[in-house]
PDB file of C-alpha atoms in Angstrom:
ATOM      1  CA  MET B   1      85.301 103.304  82.537  1.00  0.00           C
ATOM      2  CA  ARG B   2      88.726 104.873  82.955  1.00  0.00           C
ATOM      3  CA  ILE B   3      90.072 104.699  86.532  1.00  0.00           C
ATOM      4  CA  LEU B   4      92.706 106.667  88.352  1.00  0.00           C
ATOM      5  CA  ILE B   5      94.126 104.713  91.236  1.00  0.00           C
ATOM      6  CA  SER B   6      96.465 106.327  94.191  1.00  0.00           C
ATOM      7  CA  ASN B   7      97.267 105.602  97.542  1.00  0.00           C
ATOM      8  CA  ASP B   8      99.597 106.982 100.698  1.00  0.00           C
ATOM      9  CA  ASP B   9     101.272 103.774 101.252  1.00  0.00           C
ATOM     10  CA  GLY B  10     103.441 104.141  97.814  1.00  0.00           C
ATOM     11  CA  ILE B  11     103.233 102.894  94.470  1.00  0.00           C
ATOM     12  CA  PHE B  12     104.557  99.566  95.220  1.00  0.00           C
ATOM     13  CA  ALA B  13     102.099  98.811  98.145  1.00  0.00           C
ATOM     14  CA  PRO B  14     100.383  95.491  97.832  1.00  0.00           C
ATOM     15  CA  GLY B  15      96.911  97.100  98.883  1.00  0.00           C
ATOM     16  CA  LEU B  16      97.265  99.200  95.553  1.00  0.00           C
ATOM     17  CA  ALA B  17      98.248  96.066  93.421  1.00  0.00           C
ATOM     18  CA  ALA B  18      95.079  94.565  94.624  1.00  0.00           C
ATOM     19  CA  LEU B  19      92.791  97.334  93.480  1.00  0.00           C
ATOM     20  CA  VAL B  20      94.728  97.729  90.019  1.00  0.00           C
ATOM     21  CA  HIS B  21      94.164  94.053  89.641  1.00  0.00           C
ATOM     22  CA  ALA B  22      90.314  94.016  90.678  1.00  0.00           C
ATOM     23  CA  PHE B  23      89.507  96.850  88.201  1.00  0.00           C
ATOM     24  CA  ALA B  24      91.282  96.064  85.437  1.00  0.00           C
ATOM     25  CA  ALA B  25      90.326  92.467  85.626  1.00  0.00           C
ATOM     26  CA  ALA B  26      86.500  94.006  85.529  1.00  0.00           C
ATOM     27  CA  GLY B  27      87.210  95.366  82.230  1.00  0.00           C
ATOM     28  CA  HIS B  28      88.120  99.041  83.289  1.00  0.00           C
ATOM     29  CA  THR B  29      91.179 101.009  81.977  1.00  0.00           C
ATOM     30  CA  VAL B  30      93.207 101.597  84.822  1.00  0.00           C
ATOM     31  CA  TYR B  31      96.157 104.275  85.497  1.00  0.00           C
ATOM     32  CA  VAL B  32      98.143 104.536  88.272  1.00  0.00           C
ATOM     33  CA  ALA B  33      99.832 107.868  90.079  1.00  0.00           C
ATOM     34  CA  ALA B  34     101.118 107.131  93.490  1.00  0.00           C
ATOM     35  CA  PRO B  35     103.741 108.445  95.743  1.00  0.00           C
ATOM     36  CA  ASP B  36     107.229 107.071  95.344  1.00  0.00           C
ATOM     37  CA  SER B  37     107.311 105.875  99.065  1.00  0.00           C
ATOM     38  CA  GLN B  38     105.193 106.093 101.929  1.00  0.00           C
ATOM     39  CA  ARG B  39     103.336 109.348 102.620  1.00  0.00           C
ATOM     40  CA  SER B  40     100.463 107.870 105.549  1.00  0.00           C
ATOM     41  CA  ALA B  41      98.831 110.476 107.390  1.00  0.00           C
ATOM     42  CA  ALA B  42      99.779 113.212 104.697  1.00  0.00           C
ATOM     43  CA  SER B  43      95.878 114.314 104.996  1.00  0.00           C
ATOM     44  CA  HIS B  44      95.333 117.069 102.199  1.00  0.00           C
ATOM     45  CA  SER B  45      98.667 118.339 102.207  1.00  0.00           C
ATOM     46  CA  MET B  46     100.402 119.246  98.798  1.00  0.00           C
ATOM     47  CA  THR B  47     103.520 120.254  97.543  1.00  0.00           C
ATOM     48  CA  LEU B  48     104.065 123.985  96.818  1.00  0.00           C
ATOM     49  CA  PHE B  49     107.567 125.208  96.694  1.00  0.00           C
ATOM     50  CA  GLN B  50     109.521 122.768  94.419  1.00  0.00           C
ATOM     51  CA  PRO B  51     108.309 120.977  91.622  1.00  0.00           C
ATOM     52  CA  LEU B  52     107.494 117.287  91.202  1.00  0.00           C
ATOM     53  CA  THR B  53     108.989 114.474  89.478  1.00  0.00           C
ATOM     54  CA  ALA B  54     106.747 111.789  87.998  1.00  0.00           C
ATOM     55  CA  LYS B  55     108.743 108.684  86.640  1.00  0.00           C
ATOM     56  CA  LYS B  56     107.063 106.235  84.481  1.00  0.00           C
ATOM     57  CA  SER B  57     106.783 103.010  86.546  1.00  0.00           C
ATOM     58  CA  ALA B  58     105.155  99.625  85.685  1.00  0.00           C
ATOM     59  CA  VAL B  59     101.995  98.117  87.805  1.00  0.00           C
ATOM     60  CA  ALA B  60     100.721  94.926  86.552  1.00  0.00           C
ATOM     61  CA  GLY B  61      97.145  95.632  84.997  1.00  0.00           C
ATOM     62  CA  ALA B  62      97.651  99.198  84.460  1.00  0.00           C
ATOM     63  CA  SER B  63      97.911 100.948  81.335  1.00  0.00           C
ATOM     64  CA  LYS B  64      99.860 103.925  82.604  1.00  0.00           C
ATOM     65  CA  ALA B  65     101.479 104.554  85.969  1.00  0.00           C
ATOM     66  CA  TRP B  66     103.766 107.081  87.512  1.00  0.00           C
ATOM     67  CA  ALA B  67     105.895 107.319  90.931  1.00  0.00           C
ATOM     68  CA  ILE B  68     105.675 110.594  92.081  1.00  0.00           C
ATOM     69  CA  ASP B  69     108.015 112.144  94.750  1.00  0.00           C
ATOM     70  CA  GLY B  70     104.912 114.197  96.240  1.00  0.00           C
ATOM     71  CA  THR B  71     101.953 113.524  98.547  1.00  0.00           C
ATOM     72  CA  PRO B  72      99.044 111.575  97.896  1.00  0.00           C
ATOM     73  CA  VAL B  73      97.098 114.756  96.971  1.00  0.00           C
ATOM     74  CA  ASP B  74     100.071 115.577  94.502  1.00  0.00           C
ATOM     75  CA  CYS B  75      99.818 112.585  92.718  1.00  0.00           C
ATOM     76  CA  VAL B  76      95.864 113.102  92.102  1.00  0.00           C
ATOM     77  CA  LYS B  77      96.162 116.606  91.270  1.00  0.00           C
ATOM     78  CA  LEU B  78      99.028 116.086  88.609  1.00  0.00           C
ATOM     79  CA  ALA B  79      97.410 113.325  87.139  1.00  0.00           C
ATOM     80  CA  VAL B  80      93.778 114.595  86.591  1.00  0.00           C
ATOM     81  CA  LYS B  81      95.369 117.932  85.415  1.00  0.00           C
ATOM     82  CA  THR B  82      98.109 116.650  83.344  1.00  0.00           C
ATOM     83  CA  LEU B  83      99.307 113.265  83.302  1.00  0.00           C
ATOM     84  CA  CYS B  84      95.744 111.714  82.428  1.00  0.00           C
ATOM     85  CA  PRO B  85      92.963 114.287  82.443  1.00  0.00           C
ATOM     86  CA  GLU B  86      91.104 111.728  80.479  1.00  0.00           C
ATOM     87  CA  VAL B  87      89.965 109.688  83.707  1.00  0.00           C
ATOM     88  CA  ASP B  88      86.099 109.466  84.866  1.00  0.00           C
ATOM     89  CA  PHE B  89      86.827 108.057  88.516  1.00  0.00           C
ATOM     90  CA  VAL B  90      89.459 108.121  91.293  1.00  0.00           C
ATOM     91  CA  ILE B  91      90.087 105.076  93.649  1.00  0.00           C
ATOM     92  CA  SER B  92      92.309 105.321  96.667  1.00  0.00           C
ATOM     93  CA  GLY B  93      93.810 102.508  98.300  1.00  0.00           C
ATOM     94  CA  ILE B  94      93.898  99.914  99.725  1.00  0.00           C
ATOM     95  CA  ASN B  95      95.398 101.590 102.678  1.00  0.00           C
ATOM     96  CA  HIS B  96      96.938  99.002 105.454  1.00  0.00           C
ATOM     97  CA  GLY B  97      94.724 100.344 108.515  1.00  0.00           C
ATOM     98  CA  TYR B  98      91.256 101.504 108.814  1.00  0.00           C
ATOM     99  CA  ASN B  99      90.544 105.172 107.556  1.00  0.00           C
ATOM    100  CA  SER B 100      87.609 105.083 110.109  1.00  0.00           C
ATOM    101  CA  GLY B 101      85.960 107.531 112.392  1.00  0.00           C
ATOM    102  CA  SER B 102      87.850 111.001 112.834  1.00  0.00           C
ATOM    103  CA  ASP B 103      91.003 109.438 111.368  1.00  0.00           C
ATOM    104  CA  VAL B 104      89.723 110.385 108.270  1.00  0.00           C
ATOM    105  CA  LEU B 105      90.985 113.949 108.698  1.00  0.00           C
ATOM    106  CA  TYR B 106      94.520 112.352 108.984  1.00  0.00           C
ATOM    107  CA  SER B 107      94.378 110.373 106.137  1.00  0.00           C
ATOM    108  CA  GLY B 108      96.546 110.557 102.913  1.00  0.00           C
ATOM    109  CA  THR B 109      94.195 108.012 101.341  1.00  0.00           C
ATOM    110  CA  VAL B 110      91.176 110.236 102.009  1.00  0.00           C
ATOM    111  CA  GLY B 111      93.034 113.465 100.976  1.00  0.00           C
ATOM    112  CA  ALA B 112      93.890 111.627  97.447  1.00  0.00           C
ATOM    113  CA  ALA B 113      89.875 110.857  97.044  1.00  0.00           C
ATOM    114  CA  MET B 114      88.941 114.130  98.108  1.00  0.00           C
ATOM    115  CA  GLU B 115      91.291 115.762  95.831  1.00  0.00           C
ATOM    116  CA  GLY B 116      89.729 113.660  92.925  1.00  0.00           C
ATOM    117  CA  ALA B 117      86.268 114.938  94.080  1.00  0.00           C
ATOM    118  CA  LEU B 118      87.532 118.746  93.919  1.00  0.00           C
ATOM    119  CA  ASN B 119      88.473 118.072  90.271  1.00  0.00           C
ATOM    120  CA  GLY B 120      84.925 116.521  89.592  1.00  0.00           C
ATOM    121  CA  LYS B 121      85.925 113.011  89.589  1.00  0.00           C
ATOM    122  CA  PRO B 122      83.623 110.801  91.707  1.00  0.00           C
ATOM    123  CA  ALA B 123      86.029 109.141  94.036  1.00  0.00           C
ATOM    124  CA  MET B 124      86.317 106.153  96.920  1.00  0.00           C
ATOM    125  CA  ALA B 125      88.966 105.290  99.378  1.00  0.00           C
ATOM    126  CA  VAL B 126      89.431 102.005 100.308  1.00  0.00           C
ATOM    127  CA  SER B 127      91.187 100.805 103.542  1.00  0.00           C
ATOM    128  CA  LEU B 128      91.620  97.478 105.192  1.00  0.00           C
ATOM    129  CA  GLY B 129      92.297  96.628 108.850  1.00  0.00           C
ATOM    130  CA  HIS B 130      96.101  96.817 110.358  1.00  0.00           C
ATOM    131  CA  GLU B 131      95.699  92.869 111.494  1.00  0.00           C
ATOM    132  CA  ARG B 132      95.117  91.474 108.175  1.00  0.00           C
ATOM    133  CA  GLU B 133      97.235  91.691 105.014  1.00  0.00           C
ATOM    134  CA  ASP B 134      95.774  88.655 103.775  1.00  0.00           C
ATOM    135  CA  THR B 135      92.632  89.924 102.489  1.00  0.00           C
ATOM    136  CA  TYR B 136      93.254  92.906  99.899  1.00  0.00           C
ATOM    137  CA  ASP B 137      92.056  90.735  97.422  1.00  0.00           C
ATOM    138  CA  ASN B 138      88.459  90.374  99.255  1.00  0.00           C
ATOM    139  CA  ALA B 139      88.436  94.441 100.079  1.00  0.00           C
ATOM    140  CA  ALA B 140      89.204  94.982  96.258  1.00  0.00           C
ATOM    141  CA  ALA B 141      86.489  92.772  95.057  1.00  0.00           C
ATOM    142  CA  LEU B 142      84.130  94.632  97.366  1.00  0.00           C
ATOM    143  CA  ALA B 143      85.382  97.970  95.841  1.00  0.00           C
ATOM    144  CA  VAL B 144      84.494  96.567  92.291  1.00  0.00           C
ATOM    145  CA  ARG B 145      81.234  95.307  93.320  1.00  0.00           C
ATOM    146  CA  VAL B 146      79.944  98.572  95.144  1.00  0.00           C
ATOM    147  CA  PHE B 147      81.674 100.792  92.467  1.00  0.00           C
ATOM    148  CA  ASP B 148      78.304 101.520  90.281  1.00  0.00           C
ATOM    149  CA  ILE B 149      77.005 103.510  93.009  1.00  0.00           C
ATOM    150  CA  LEU B 150      79.934 105.749  93.059  1.00  0.00           C
ATOM    151  CA  GLN B 151      78.667 107.977  90.529  1.00  0.00           C
ATOM    152  CA  ALA B 152      75.747 109.163  92.788  1.00  0.00           C
ATOM    153  CA  PHE B 153      78.165 110.622  95.306  1.00  0.00           C
ATOM    154  CA  SER B 154      81.264 112.792  95.498  1.00  0.00           C
ATOM    155  CA  VAL B 155      83.411 110.826  98.062  1.00  0.00           C
ATOM    156  CA  LEU B 156      82.754 107.045  99.299  1.00  0.00           C
ATOM    157  CA  ASN B 157      84.986 105.867 102.104  1.00  0.00           C
ATOM    158  CA  LEU B 158      84.873 101.989 102.392  1.00  0.00           C
ATOM    159  CA  ASN B 159      86.677 100.140 104.872  1.00  0.00           C
ATOM    160  CA  TYR B 160      87.077  96.327 105.086  1.00  0.00           C
ATOM    161  CA  PRO B 161      87.026  94.337 108.386  1.00  0.00           C
ATOM    162  CA  GLU B 162      89.701  92.592 109.907  1.00  0.00           C
ATOM    163  CA  THR B 163      88.137  89.200 109.168  1.00  0.00           C
ATOM    164  CA  ASP B 164      88.218  86.342 106.354  1.00  0.00           C
ATOM    165  CA  GLU B 165      84.933  87.407 104.789  1.00  0.00           C
ATOM    166  CA  ALA B 166      82.836  90.590 105.601  1.00  0.00           C
ATOM    167  CA  LEU B 167      79.633  89.665 107.091  1.00  0.00           C
ATOM    168  CA  GLY B 168      77.912  92.444 105.288  1.00  0.00           C
ATOM    169  CA  LEU B 169      78.284  95.938 104.110  1.00  0.00           C
ATOM    170  CA  LYS B 170      76.971  98.915 106.278  1.00  0.00           C
ATOM    171  CA  ALA B 171      76.237 102.636 105.475  1.00  0.00           C
ATOM    172  CA  THR B 172      77.355 104.271 108.620  1.00  0.00           C
ATOM    173  CA  SER B 173      78.054 107.705 110.083  1.00  0.00           C
ATOM    174  CA  LEU B 174      82.091 108.303 111.394  1.00  0.00           C
ATOM    175  CA  ARG B 175      83.067 108.045 114.948  1.00  0.00           C
ATOM    176  CA  ALA B 176      84.623 110.722 116.910  1.00  0.00           C
ATOM    177  CA  LEU B 177      87.237 108.450 117.922  1.00  0.00           C
ATOM    178  CA  ARG B 178      89.644 109.170 121.252  1.00  0.00           C
ATOM    179  CA  TYR B 179      93.364 108.549 121.191  1.00  0.00           C
ATOM    180  CA  LEU B 180      95.650 108.399 124.704  1.00  0.00           C
ATOM    181  CA  ASP B 181      98.880 109.691 122.705  1.00  0.00           C
ATOM    182  CA  THR B 182     102.088 111.303 124.389  1.00  0.00           C
ATOM    183  CA  TYR B 183     105.129 112.411 123.165  1.00  0.00           C
ATOM    184  CA  GLU B 184     108.255 110.707 124.239  1.00  0.00           C
ATOM    185  CA  PRO B 185     111.178 113.063 124.460  1.00  0.00           C
ATOM    186  CA  GLU B 186     114.956 112.130 124.244  1.00  0.00           C
ATOM    187  CA  MET B 187     117.752 114.145 124.213  1.00  0.00           C
ATOM    188  CA  GLY B 188     120.140 113.597 121.588  1.00  0.00           C
ATOM    189  CA  ALA B 189     124.076 113.622 121.522  1.00  0.00           C
ATOM    190  CA  ASP B 190     124.032 117.077 119.783  1.00  0.00           C
ATOM    191  CA  GLY B 191     121.638 118.744 123.003  1.00  0.00           C
ATOM    192  CA  VAL B 192     118.320 118.674 120.849  1.00  0.00           C
ATOM    193  CA  THR B 193     115.550 117.096 122.301  1.00  0.00           C
ATOM    194  CA  ARG B 194     113.239 115.279 119.927  1.00  0.00           C
ATOM    195  CA  TYR B 195     109.933 113.852 120.502  1.00  0.00           C
ATOM    196  CA  THR B 196     108.368 110.765 119.390  1.00  0.00           C
ATOM    197  CA  LEU B 197     104.400 110.253 119.150  1.00  0.00           C
ATOM    198  CA  VAL B 198     103.412 107.005 121.510  1.00  0.00           C
ATOM    199  CA  GLY B 199     100.195 105.774 122.859  1.00  0.00           C
ATOM    200  CA  GLY B 200      97.142 104.587 120.638  1.00  0.00           C
ATOM    201  CA  MET B 201      93.449 104.511 120.166  1.00  0.00           C
ATOM    202  CA  ASP B 202      91.123 104.347 123.348  1.00  0.00           C
ATOM    203  CA  LYS B 203      89.855 100.434 123.047  1.00  0.00           C
ATOM    204  CA  HIS B 204      87.154 101.299 125.833  1.00  0.00           C
ATOM    205  CA  MET B 205      85.155 103.534 124.106  1.00  0.00           C
ATOM    206  CA  ALA B 206      81.326 102.382 124.140  1.00  0.00           C
ATOM    207  CA  ASP B 207      80.072 100.968 121.235  1.00  0.00           C
ATOM    208  CA  GLY B 208      77.608 102.886 118.954  1.00  0.00           C
ATOM    209  CA  GLU B 209      76.043 102.537 115.466  1.00  0.00           C
ATOM    210  CA  ASP B 210      79.162 104.352 113.681  1.00  0.00           C
ATOM    211  CA  ASP B 211      81.662 102.690 111.417  1.00  0.00           C
ATOM    212  CA  TYR B 212      84.476 101.560 113.999  1.00  0.00           C
ATOM    213  CA  THR B 213      81.754  99.561 115.898  1.00  0.00           C
ATOM    214  CA  TRP B 214      80.454  97.908 112.997  1.00  0.00           C
ATOM    215  CA  LEU B 215      83.959  97.110 111.482  1.00  0.00           C
ATOM    216  CA  ARG B 216      84.698  95.522 115.151  1.00  0.00           C
ATOM    217  CA  ARG B 217      81.504  93.952 114.864  1.00  0.00           C
ATOM    218  CA  GLY B 218      82.708  91.953 111.322  1.00  0.00           C
ATOM    219  CA  TYR B 219      80.920  94.244 108.880  1.00  0.00           C
ATOM    220  CA  ALA B 220      82.466  96.329 105.941  1.00  0.00           C
ATOM    221  CA  THR B 221      81.516 100.020 106.184  1.00  0.00           C
ATOM    222  CA  MET B 222      80.576 102.988 103.836  1.00  0.00           C
ATOM    223  CA  THR B 223      80.271 106.529 104.414  1.00  0.00           C
ATOM    224  CA  VAL B 224      79.261 109.390 102.291  1.00  0.00           C
ATOM    225  CA  LEU B 225      81.975 112.236 102.882  1.00  0.00           C
ATOM    226  CA  THR B 226      82.041 115.450 101.598  1.00  0.00           C
ATOM    227  CA  TYR B 227      84.875 118.396 101.450  1.00  0.00           C
ATOM    228  CA  ASP B 228      82.443 121.026 102.779  1.00  0.00           C
ATOM    229  CA  LEU B 229      82.995 121.149 106.384  1.00  0.00           C
ATOM    230  CA  THR B 230      80.762 123.998 107.091  1.00  0.00           C
ATOM    231  CA  HIS B 231      78.223 123.496 110.208  1.00  0.00           C
ATOM    232  CA  ASP B 232      75.068 124.671 108.836  1.00  0.00           C
ATOM    233  CA  ALA B 233      73.405 124.971 112.210  1.00  0.00           C
ATOM    234  CA  ALA B 234      76.187 126.720 113.891  1.00  0.00           C
ATOM    235  CA  THR B 235      76.693 129.183 111.053  1.00  0.00           C
ATOM    236  CA  LYS B 236      73.191 130.003 111.073  1.00  0.00           C
ATOM    237  CA  ALA B 237      73.320 130.673 114.899  1.00  0.00           C
ATOM    238  CA  LEU B 238      76.078 132.677 114.354  1.00  0.00           C
ATOM    239  CA  GLU B 239      74.688 134.848 111.646  1.00  0.00           C
ATOM    240  CA  ASP B 240      71.776 135.884 114.186  1.00  0.00           C
ATOM    241  CA  LEU B 241      74.529 136.708 116.568  1.00  0.00           C
ATOM    242  CA  ILE B 242      76.240 139.065 114.333  1.00  0.00           C
TER     243      ILE B 242
END
């Protein structure tokens, strides 16, 4: 198969290198179109009012590679429309940090996968817990193993736990994560106040049967995602009201 690999951590991120190596070793033809620098939390943003630059690059195992001065969505869209429209699938990652629960709404990794699906390419986002940087190869190997089922879905979201080996693989729903965030103000020498986001996730949320819980238990998780955000039951209720 011809596979496009992208990410939001940048073209030289170790997670992307692990995915390219794993899929190339499995016999697939691999292309890379990824941001030229860090673009985390870019979600589904794209560049509208200036041209994009795609510089040819070299990534071990990739047939062709481009470093692009845009968002993850820009990279996938430019690739499937112009640079390598022959690709069959899009794989995004491996992200440094989970993309679990409601965090998928912020994720540039998931945004890249979603853009692939919007262009008719089945896609998978792959992520690894923040605390591990030595198990990218394990996460990439799992992505290759589950790749065959990707054709049955538009977008799959795969997360690998912060353990040496995953205890198993669970198909799960997303958790509604809760953050204890605040913005810390600081007055600059120019008299302008700037605000820095500080805080983090609430670690005291009760366990459930969701992706975040299973990741904490040491399991890899997969969730089927869709770009259709319609709440069908609520829309029907609205129809009845109007």
